PDB file of C-alpha atoms and ligand atoms in Angstrom:
ATOM      1  CA  MET A   5      85.856  55.525 102.881  1.00 47.00           C
ATOM      2  CA  PRO A   6      85.105  58.960 101.170  1.00 49.00           C
ATOM      3  CA  GLY A   7      82.873  58.035  97.786  1.00 47.00           C
ATOM      4  CA  LYS A   8      85.541  57.196  94.347  1.00 51.00           C
ATOM      5  CA  PHE A   9      83.949  60.291  93.307  1.00 54.00           C
ATOM      6  CA  PHE A  10      85.435  63.041  95.582  1.00 51.00           C
ATOM      7  CA  GLN A  11      87.914  65.139  94.483  1.00 52.00           C
ATOM      8  CA  LYS A  12      90.500  64.367  97.943  1.00 60.00           C
ATOM      9  CA  PRO A  13      93.702  65.521  99.766  1.00 70.00           C
ATOM     10  CA  THR A  14      97.218  63.763  97.787  1.00 76.00           C
ATOM     11  CA  GLU A  15      97.124  59.704  99.716  1.00 76.00           C
ATOM     12  CA  PRO A  16      98.924  60.082 102.129  1.00 76.00           C
ATOM     13  CA  ASN A  17     101.797  58.074 101.595  1.00 85.00           C
ATOM     14  CA  ASP A  18     105.395  58.029 103.917  1.00 90.00           C
ATOM     15  CA  ARG A  19     105.890  61.301 101.842  1.00 95.00           C
ATOM     16  CA  VAL A  20     102.971  63.035 102.266  1.00 96.00           C
ATOM     17  CA  PRO A  21     100.763  62.866 105.997  1.00 96.00           C
ATOM     18  CA  PRO A  22      97.417  62.240 105.602  1.00 96.00           C
ATOM     19  CA  GLY A  23      95.208  65.780 104.870  1.00 96.00           C
ATOM     20  CA  GLN A  24      97.618  67.506 102.885  1.00 96.00           C
ATOM     21  CA  TYR A  25      98.393  67.914  98.837  1.00 96.00           C
ATOM     22  CA  LEU A  26     100.748  68.859  97.336  1.00 96.00           C
ATOM     23  CA  THR A  27     102.084  72.589  95.457  1.00 95.00           C
ATOM     24  CA  ASN A  28     104.916  73.113  93.165  1.00 92.00           C
ATOM     25  CA  GLY A  29     105.253  76.083  93.643  1.00 95.00           C
ATOM     26  CA  PHE A  30     106.161  77.282  97.334  1.00 97.00           C
ATOM     27  CA  PRO A  31     104.346  79.863  98.654  1.00 97.00           C
ATOM     28  CA  VAL A  32     104.680  82.804 101.629  1.00 98.00           C
ATOM     29  CA  LEU A  33     102.802  81.446 104.211  1.00 97.00           C
ATOM     30  CA  THR A  34     103.386  84.625 107.831  1.00 97.00           C
ATOM     31  CA  TYR A  35     101.341  86.283 110.000  1.00 97.00           C
ATOM     32  CA  GLY A  36     101.295  89.781 109.227  1.00 97.00           C
ATOM     33  CA  SER A  37     104.151  91.988 106.581  1.00 98.00           C
ATOM     34  CA  THR A  38     108.108  90.905 106.544  1.00 98.00           C
ATOM     35  CA  PRO A  39     109.318  93.160 109.261  1.00 98.00           C
ATOM     36  CA  PRO A  40     112.874  95.023 107.916  1.00 97.00           C
ATOM     37  CA  VAL A  41     116.077  93.412 108.672  1.00 98.00           C
ATOM     38  CA  ASP A  42     118.953  94.532 109.192  1.00 96.00           C
ATOM     39  CA  MET A  43     122.183  93.126 107.961  1.00 95.00           C
ATOM     40  CA  LYS A  44     124.330  95.175 109.866  1.00 95.00           C
ATOM     41  CA  GLU A  45     122.213  94.895 113.621  1.00 96.00           C
ATOM     42  CA  TRP A  46     121.466  91.264 112.719  1.00 98.00           C
ATOM     43  CA  GLU A  47     122.031  89.087 116.346  1.00 98.00           C
ATOM     44  CA  PHE A  48     120.348  86.171 117.749  1.00 98.00           C
ATOM     45  CA  ARG A  49     121.319  86.132 121.408  1.00 98.00           C
ATOM     46  CA  ILE A  50     120.808  83.218 124.070  1.00 98.00           C
ATOM     47  CA  SER A  51     118.241  83.588 127.160  1.00 98.00           C
ATOM     48  CA  GLY A  52     116.634  82.127 130.038  1.00 98.00           C
ATOM     49  CA  THR A  53     118.587  78.336 131.673  1.00 98.00           C
ATOM     50  CA  ALA A  54     121.354  78.887 128.994  1.00 98.00           C
ATOM     51  CA  ALA A  55     124.400  80.538 129.969  1.00 98.00           C
ATOM     52  CA  PRO A  56     123.232  83.836 128.035  1.00 98.00           C
ATOM     53  CA  LYS A  57     124.988  84.879 124.663  1.00 98.00           C
ATOM     54  CA  ILE A  58     124.600  86.820 121.823  1.00 98.00           C
ATOM     55  CA  LEU A  59     125.790  85.821 118.479  1.00 98.00           C
ATOM     56  CA  THR A  60     126.927  87.553 115.644  1.00 98.00           C
ATOM     57  CA  TRP A  61     126.107  86.701 111.725  1.00 98.00           C
ATOM     58  CA  ASP A  62     129.766  86.247 111.845  1.00 97.00           C
ATOM     59  CA  ASN A  63     130.114  83.930 114.512  1.00 97.00           C
ATOM     60  CA  PHE A  64     127.099  81.501 112.732  1.00 97.00           C
ATOM     61  CA  MET A  65     128.843  81.991 109.445  1.00 98.00           C
ATOM     62  CA  GLN A  66     131.764  80.131 110.864  1.00 98.00           C
ATOM     63  CA  LEU A  67     129.894  77.067 112.314  1.00 98.00           C
ATOM     64  CA  PRO A  68     130.079  74.067 109.382  1.00 98.00           C
ATOM     65  CA  GLN A  69     127.967  74.290 107.261  1.00 98.00           C
ATOM     66  CA  SER A  70     125.789  71.751 105.125  1.00 98.00           C
ATOM     67  CA  GLU A  71     123.664  71.189 102.451  1.00 98.00           C
ATOM     68  CA  PHE A  72     120.043  70.137 103.207  1.00 98.00           C
ATOM     69  CA  THR A  73     116.635  68.592 101.132  1.00 98.00           C
ATOM     70  CA  ALA A  74     113.687  68.363 103.390  1.00 98.00           C
ATOM     71  CA  ASP A  75     109.864  68.324 103.067  1.00 98.00           C
ATOM     72  CA  PHE A  76     108.125  71.133 104.184  1.00 98.00           C
ATOM     73  CA  HIS A  77     103.696  70.747 106.127  1.00 98.00           C
ATOM     74  CA  CYS A  78     102.576  73.988 106.358  1.00 98.00           C
ATOM     75  CA  VAL A  79      98.971  73.116 108.389  1.00 98.00           C
ATOM     76  CA  THR A  80      96.666  75.017 105.906  1.00 97.00           C
ATOM     77  CA  ARG A  81      97.047  71.182 104.192  1.00 97.00           C
ATOM     78  CA  TRP A  82      99.395  72.242 101.472  1.00 97.00           C
ATOM     79  CA  SER A  83     103.051  70.296 101.775  1.00 97.00           C
ATOM     80  CA  LYS A  84     106.503  70.364  99.170  1.00 97.00           C
ATOM     81  CA  LEU A  85     108.326  68.160  98.451  1.00 97.00           C
ATOM     82  CA  ASP A  86     112.757  68.005  98.336  1.00 97.00           C
ATOM     83  CA  VAL A  87     112.860  71.236  99.136  1.00 98.00           C
ATOM     84  CA  LYS A  88     117.573  72.230  99.073  1.00 98.00           C
ATOM     85  CA  TRP A  89     118.683  74.899 101.747  1.00 98.00           C
ATOM     86  CA  THR A  90     122.317  75.991 103.009  1.00 98.00           C
ATOM     87  CA  GLY A  91     122.677  76.163 106.275  1.00 98.00           C
ATOM     88  CA  ILE A  92     124.564  75.610 109.612  1.00 98.00           C
ATOM     89  CA  LYS A  93     122.895  72.043 111.923  1.00 98.00           C
ATOM     90  CA  VAL A  94     121.392  72.664 115.339  1.00 98.00           C
ATOM     91  CA  THR A  95     123.621  69.897 115.867  1.00 98.00           C
ATOM     92  CA  ASP A  96     126.942  71.968 114.995  1.00 98.00           C
ATOM     93  CA  PHE A  97     125.642  74.820 116.832  1.00 98.00           C
ATOM     94  CA  MET A  98     124.681  73.440 120.161  1.00 98.00           C
ATOM     95  CA  LYS A  99     128.663  72.538 120.162  1.00 98.00           C
ATOM     96  CA  VAL A 100     128.819  76.432 120.529  1.00 98.00           C
ATOM     97  CA  ILE A 101     126.443  77.511 123.857  1.00 98.00           C
ATOM     98  CA  GLU A 102     125.764  76.088 126.980  1.00 98.00           C
ATOM     99  CA  VAL A 103     122.386  74.609 127.209  1.00 98.00           C
ATOM    100  CA  ASP A 104     122.199  74.041 132.063  1.00 98.00           C
ATOM    101  CA  PRO A 105     120.445  70.647 131.954  1.00 98.00           C
ATOM    102  CA  ARG A 106     117.413  71.579 133.062  1.00 98.00           C
ATOM    103  CA  ALA A 107     116.261  73.260 130.446  1.00 98.00           C
ATOM    104  CA  LYS A 108     113.915  70.857 128.876  1.00 98.00           C
ATOM    105  CA  HIS A 109     111.493  73.433 126.527  1.00 98.00           C
ATOM    106  CA  ILE A 110     111.928  76.314 124.122  1.00 99.00           C
ATOM    107  CA  MET A 111     110.905  79.441 122.326  1.00 99.00           C
ATOM    108  CA  GLU A 112     111.653  80.506 119.298  1.00 99.00           C
ATOM    109  CA  HIS A 113     111.740  84.695 119.017  1.00 99.00           C
ATOM    110  CA  CYS A 114     111.950  86.228 115.419  1.00 98.00           C
ATOM    111  CA  TYR A 115     112.915  89.406 114.503  1.00 98.00           C
ATOM    112  CA  GLY A 116     108.549  90.981 114.189  1.00 98.00           C
ATOM    113  CA  GLY A 117     108.035  89.938 117.292  1.00 98.00           C
ATOM    114  CA  TYR A 118     106.574  85.751 115.803  1.00 98.00           C
ATOM    115  CA  THR A 119     107.538  83.322 118.365  1.00 98.00           C
ATOM    116  CA  THR A 120     107.027  79.891 118.646  1.00 99.00           C
ATOM    117  CA  ASN A 121     107.780  77.428 121.555  1.00 98.00           C
ATOM    118  CA  ILE A 122     109.558  73.731 120.931  1.00 99.00           C
ATOM    119  CA  SER A 123     110.815  70.687 122.856  1.00 98.00           C
ATOM    120  CA  MET A 124     114.324  70.106 123.545  1.00 98.00           C
ATOM    121  CA  ASP A 125     113.732  66.798 121.606  1.00 98.00           C
ATOM    122  CA  ASP A 126     112.306  68.224 119.081  1.00 98.00           C
ATOM    123  CA  PHE A 127     114.826  70.929 118.877  1.00 99.00           C
ATOM    124  CA  VAL A 128     118.121  68.966 118.694  1.00 98.00           C
ATOM    125  CA  ARG A 129     117.648  66.508 116.495  1.00 98.00           C
ATOM    126  CA  GLU A 130     120.283  66.280 112.796  1.00 98.00           C
ATOM    127  CA  GLU A 131     118.179  66.687 110.664  1.00 98.00           C
ATOM    128  CA  ASN A 132     116.674  70.021 111.435  1.00 98.00           C
ATOM    129  CA  PHE A 133     119.016  73.400 111.301  1.00 99.00           C
ATOM    130  CA  PHE A 134     119.337  76.879 110.380  1.00 99.00           C
ATOM    131  CA  ALA A 135     118.986  78.453 107.087  1.00 99.00           C
ATOM    132  CA  PHE A 136     120.957  80.787 105.104  1.00 98.00           C
ATOM    133  CA  LYS A 137     120.437  79.782 101.300  1.00 98.00           C
ATOM    134  CA  LEU A 138     117.489  78.107  99.292  1.00 98.00           C
ATOM    135  CA  PHE A 139     118.122  76.300  96.056  1.00 98.00           C
ATOM    136  CA  GLY A 140     121.858  78.002  96.547  1.00 98.00           C
ATOM    137  CA  GLU A 141     120.565  81.858  96.526  1.00 98.00           C
ATOM    138  CA  PRO A 142     120.374  83.290  99.558  1.00 98.00           C
ATOM    139  CA  LEU A 143     117.220  82.906 101.978  1.00 98.00           C
ATOM    140  CA  PRO A 144     114.293  86.083 100.177  1.00 98.00           C
ATOM    141  CA  ALA A 145     113.159  87.807 103.418  1.00 98.00           C
ATOM    142  CA  GLU A 146     109.896  86.888 102.801  1.00 98.00           C
ATOM    143  CA  HIS A 147     110.768  83.076 103.238  1.00 98.00           C
ATOM    144  CA  GLY A 148     112.558  84.523 106.390  1.00 98.00           C
ATOM    145  CA  GLY A 149     115.574  85.905 104.926  1.00 98.00           C
ATOM    146  CA  PRO A 150     118.847  86.231 106.310  1.00 98.00           C
ATOM    147  CA  MET A 151     117.359  83.126 108.704  1.00 98.00           C
ATOM    148  CA  ARG A 152     115.005  80.840 109.324  1.00 99.00           C
ATOM    149  CA  LEU A 153     115.149  77.388 111.109  1.00 99.00           C
ATOM    150  CA  VAL A 154     113.791  74.702 109.719  1.00 99.00           C
ATOM    151  CA  VAL A 155     111.590  71.880 111.186  1.00 99.00           C
ATOM    152  CA  PRO A 156     110.819  69.273 108.981  1.00 98.00           C
ATOM    153  CA  HIS A 157     110.124  66.543 111.160  1.00 98.00           C
ATOM    154  CA  LEU A 158     107.178  68.798 112.035  1.00 98.00           C
ATOM    155  CA  TYR A 159     104.692  70.934 110.815  1.00 98.00           C
ATOM    156  CA  ALA A 160     106.700  75.053 109.738  1.00 98.00           C
ATOM    157  CA  TRP A 161     104.732  76.547 111.820  1.00 98.00           C
ATOM    158  CA  LYS A 162     107.657  76.113 114.112  1.00 98.00           C
ATOM    159  CA  SER A 163     110.299  76.984 111.574  1.00 99.00           C
ATOM    160  CA  ALA A 164     111.090  80.079 112.436  1.00 99.00           C
ATOM    161  CA  LYS A 165     111.193  82.983 109.571  1.00 98.00           C
ATOM    162  CA  TRP A 166     114.264  86.667 110.486  1.00 98.00           C
ATOM    163  CA  ILE A 167     114.868  84.268 113.851  1.00 99.00           C
ATOM    164  CA  ASN A 168     116.526  85.480 116.140  1.00 98.00           C
ATOM    165  CA  GLY A 169     117.196  83.831 119.595  1.00 98.00           C
ATOM    166  CA  LEU A 170     116.507  81.444 121.230  1.00 99.00           C
ATOM    167  CA  GLU A 171     114.961  81.121 125.262  1.00 99.00           C
ATOM    168  CA  PHE A 172     115.564  78.256 127.204  1.00 99.00           C
ATOM    169  CA  LEU A 173     112.549  77.064 129.552  1.00 98.00           C
ATOM    170  CA  GLU A 174     111.966  74.248 132.284  1.00 98.00           C
ATOM    171  CA  LYS A 175     108.445  74.156 131.547  1.00 98.00           C
ATOM    172  CA  GLU A 176     106.327  74.469 127.614  1.00 98.00           C
ATOM    173  CA  ASP A 177     105.241  77.728 127.450  1.00 98.00           C
ATOM    174  CA  LEU A 178     103.377  77.917 124.108  1.00 98.00           C
ATOM    175  CA  GLY A 179     103.718  80.520 121.069  1.00 98.00           C
ATOM    176  CA  PHE A 180     102.363  82.390 118.430  1.00 98.00           C
ATOM    177  CA  TRP A 181      99.820  80.621 117.133  1.00 98.00           C
ATOM    178  CA  GLU A 182      99.991  78.006 120.035  1.00 98.00           C
ATOM    179  CA  ARG A 183      98.318  80.533 122.206  1.00 98.00           C
ATOM    180  CA  ASN A 184      95.658  80.836 118.808  1.00 97.00           C
ATOM    181  CA  GLY A 185      94.452  76.880 118.580  1.00 97.00           C
ATOM    182  CA  TYR A 186      97.594  75.497 117.193  1.00 98.00           C
ATOM    183  CA  HIS A 187      98.776  72.192 118.293  1.00 98.00           C
ATOM    184  CA  GLN A 188     101.769  72.678 121.366  1.00 98.00           C
ATOM    185  CA  ARG A 189     103.785  69.827 118.877  1.00 98.00           C
ATOM    186  CA  GLY A 190     102.715  69.695 115.598  1.00 98.00           C
ATOM    187  CA  GLU A 191     103.293  66.365 113.568  1.00 98.00           C
ATOM    188  CA  PRO A 192     102.277  66.310 110.496  1.00 98.00           C
ATOM    189  CA  PHE A 193     101.988  62.590 110.280  1.00 97.00           C
ATOM    190  CA  ALA A 194     100.143  62.283 113.695  1.00 97.00           C
ATOM    191  CA  GLU A 195      97.526  64.988 111.938  1.00 97.00           C
ATOM    192  CA  GLU A 196      98.930  67.822 115.737  1.00 98.00           C
ATOM    193  CA  ARG A 197      97.317  70.726 114.008  1.00 98.00           C
ATOM    194  CA  TYR A 198      94.864  71.893 116.375  1.00 96.00           C
ATOM    195  CA  SER A 199      94.581  71.928 121.204  1.00 93.00           C
ATOM    196  CA  TYR A 200      90.651  71.296 120.576  1.00 75.00           C
TER     197      TYR A 200
HETATM  198  N1  LIG B  18     108.769  84.630 112.035  1.00 86.98           N
HETATM  199  C1  LIG B  18     107.683  83.643 110.923  1.00 86.98           C
HETATM  200  N2  LIG B  18     108.192  82.274 111.151  1.00 86.98           N
HETATM  201  C2  LIG B  18     106.952  81.571 110.276  1.00 86.98           C
HETATM  202  C3  LIG B  18     105.746  82.125 109.767  1.00 86.98           C
HETATM  203  C4  LIG B  18     105.738  83.972 110.340  1.00 86.98           C
HETATM  204  O1  LIG B  18     104.869  83.831 110.557  1.00 86.98           O
HETATM  205  N3  LIG B  18     106.396  84.243 110.827  1.00 86.98           N
HETATM  206  N4  LIG B  18     104.708  82.245 108.944  1.00 86.98           N
HETATM  207  C5  LIG B  18     104.706  80.276 109.652  1.00 86.98           C
HETATM  208  C6  LIG B  18     104.728  79.033 108.798  1.00 86.98           C
HETATM  209  S1  LIG B  18     102.401  78.991 109.135  1.00 86.98           S
HETATM  210  C7  LIG B  18     104.736  78.510 108.197  1.00 86.98           C
HETATM  211  S2  LIG B  18     104.177  77.464 107.051  1.00 86.98           S
HETATM  212  C8  LIG B  18     106.049  78.754 107.618  1.00 86.98           C
HETATM  213  C9  LIG B  18     105.987  79.555 105.693  1.00 86.98           C
HETATM  214  O2  LIG B  18     107.699  79.125 104.416  1.00 86.98           O
HETATM  215  P1  LIG B  18     107.276  80.268 104.175  1.00 86.98           P
HETATM  216  O3  LIG B  18     106.828  81.793 104.435  1.00 86.98           O
HETATM  217  O4  LIG B  18     108.769  80.581 103.374  1.00 86.98           O
HETATM  218  O5  LIG B  18     106.799  79.207 103.390  1.00 86.98           O
HETATM  219  O6  LIG B  18     107.107  79.651 108.015  1.00 86.98           O
HETATM  220  C10 LIG B  18     107.136  79.347 109.949  1.00 86.98           C
HETATM  221  N5  LIG B  18     107.381  80.521 110.428  1.00 86.98           N
HETATM  222 MO1  LIG B  19     101.554  77.868 108.033  1.00 86.98          MO
END
């Protein structure tokens, strides 16, 4: 047990995963720089083990929109509670694409080249969404605007900013951080930080 005189991270509770501390700000965490995204050319590509499809921004905006309040946990140990977003539920999005039942995993693709992998089970959940507003304002570019994925139940590196495609896969492949030592799943309450 750590001595009570040492500074410790915020006491873990049902909202704060072990080893995390709370922040009131909203830090920006990007590997590299914010990529330019031209709204006129924005598109979202479905590939791999699914019927290939390209959605335009207008196609996306025609899907039902919802408000979300979600906690956000970065593996570098900061957590922010009650982030307010506007977006489109993954479950609503899934109704307009045709995924082959053999698909068990996904690679998320982004403007700028970032990738991250997620299983179908972790992706297709009511609480996951594509966000285009943050606290009522258009999603700022540095936080992933015009559109990012948010997967609240996994560390935030799975929440791809500037997302522009999903590649459905039969077998798990590793994304950028996962190839560089991060855990393939990244569940914060289990502290799935690293793969070693
Ligand atoms: N395209 C892209 N998405 C990304 C990242 C990135 O570098 N590029 N960083 C990830 C990490 S490590 C975190 S913690 C969150 C940070 O989101 P924020 O900058 O909005 O706080 O975005 C994730 N999504
Ligand atoms: Mo992160």
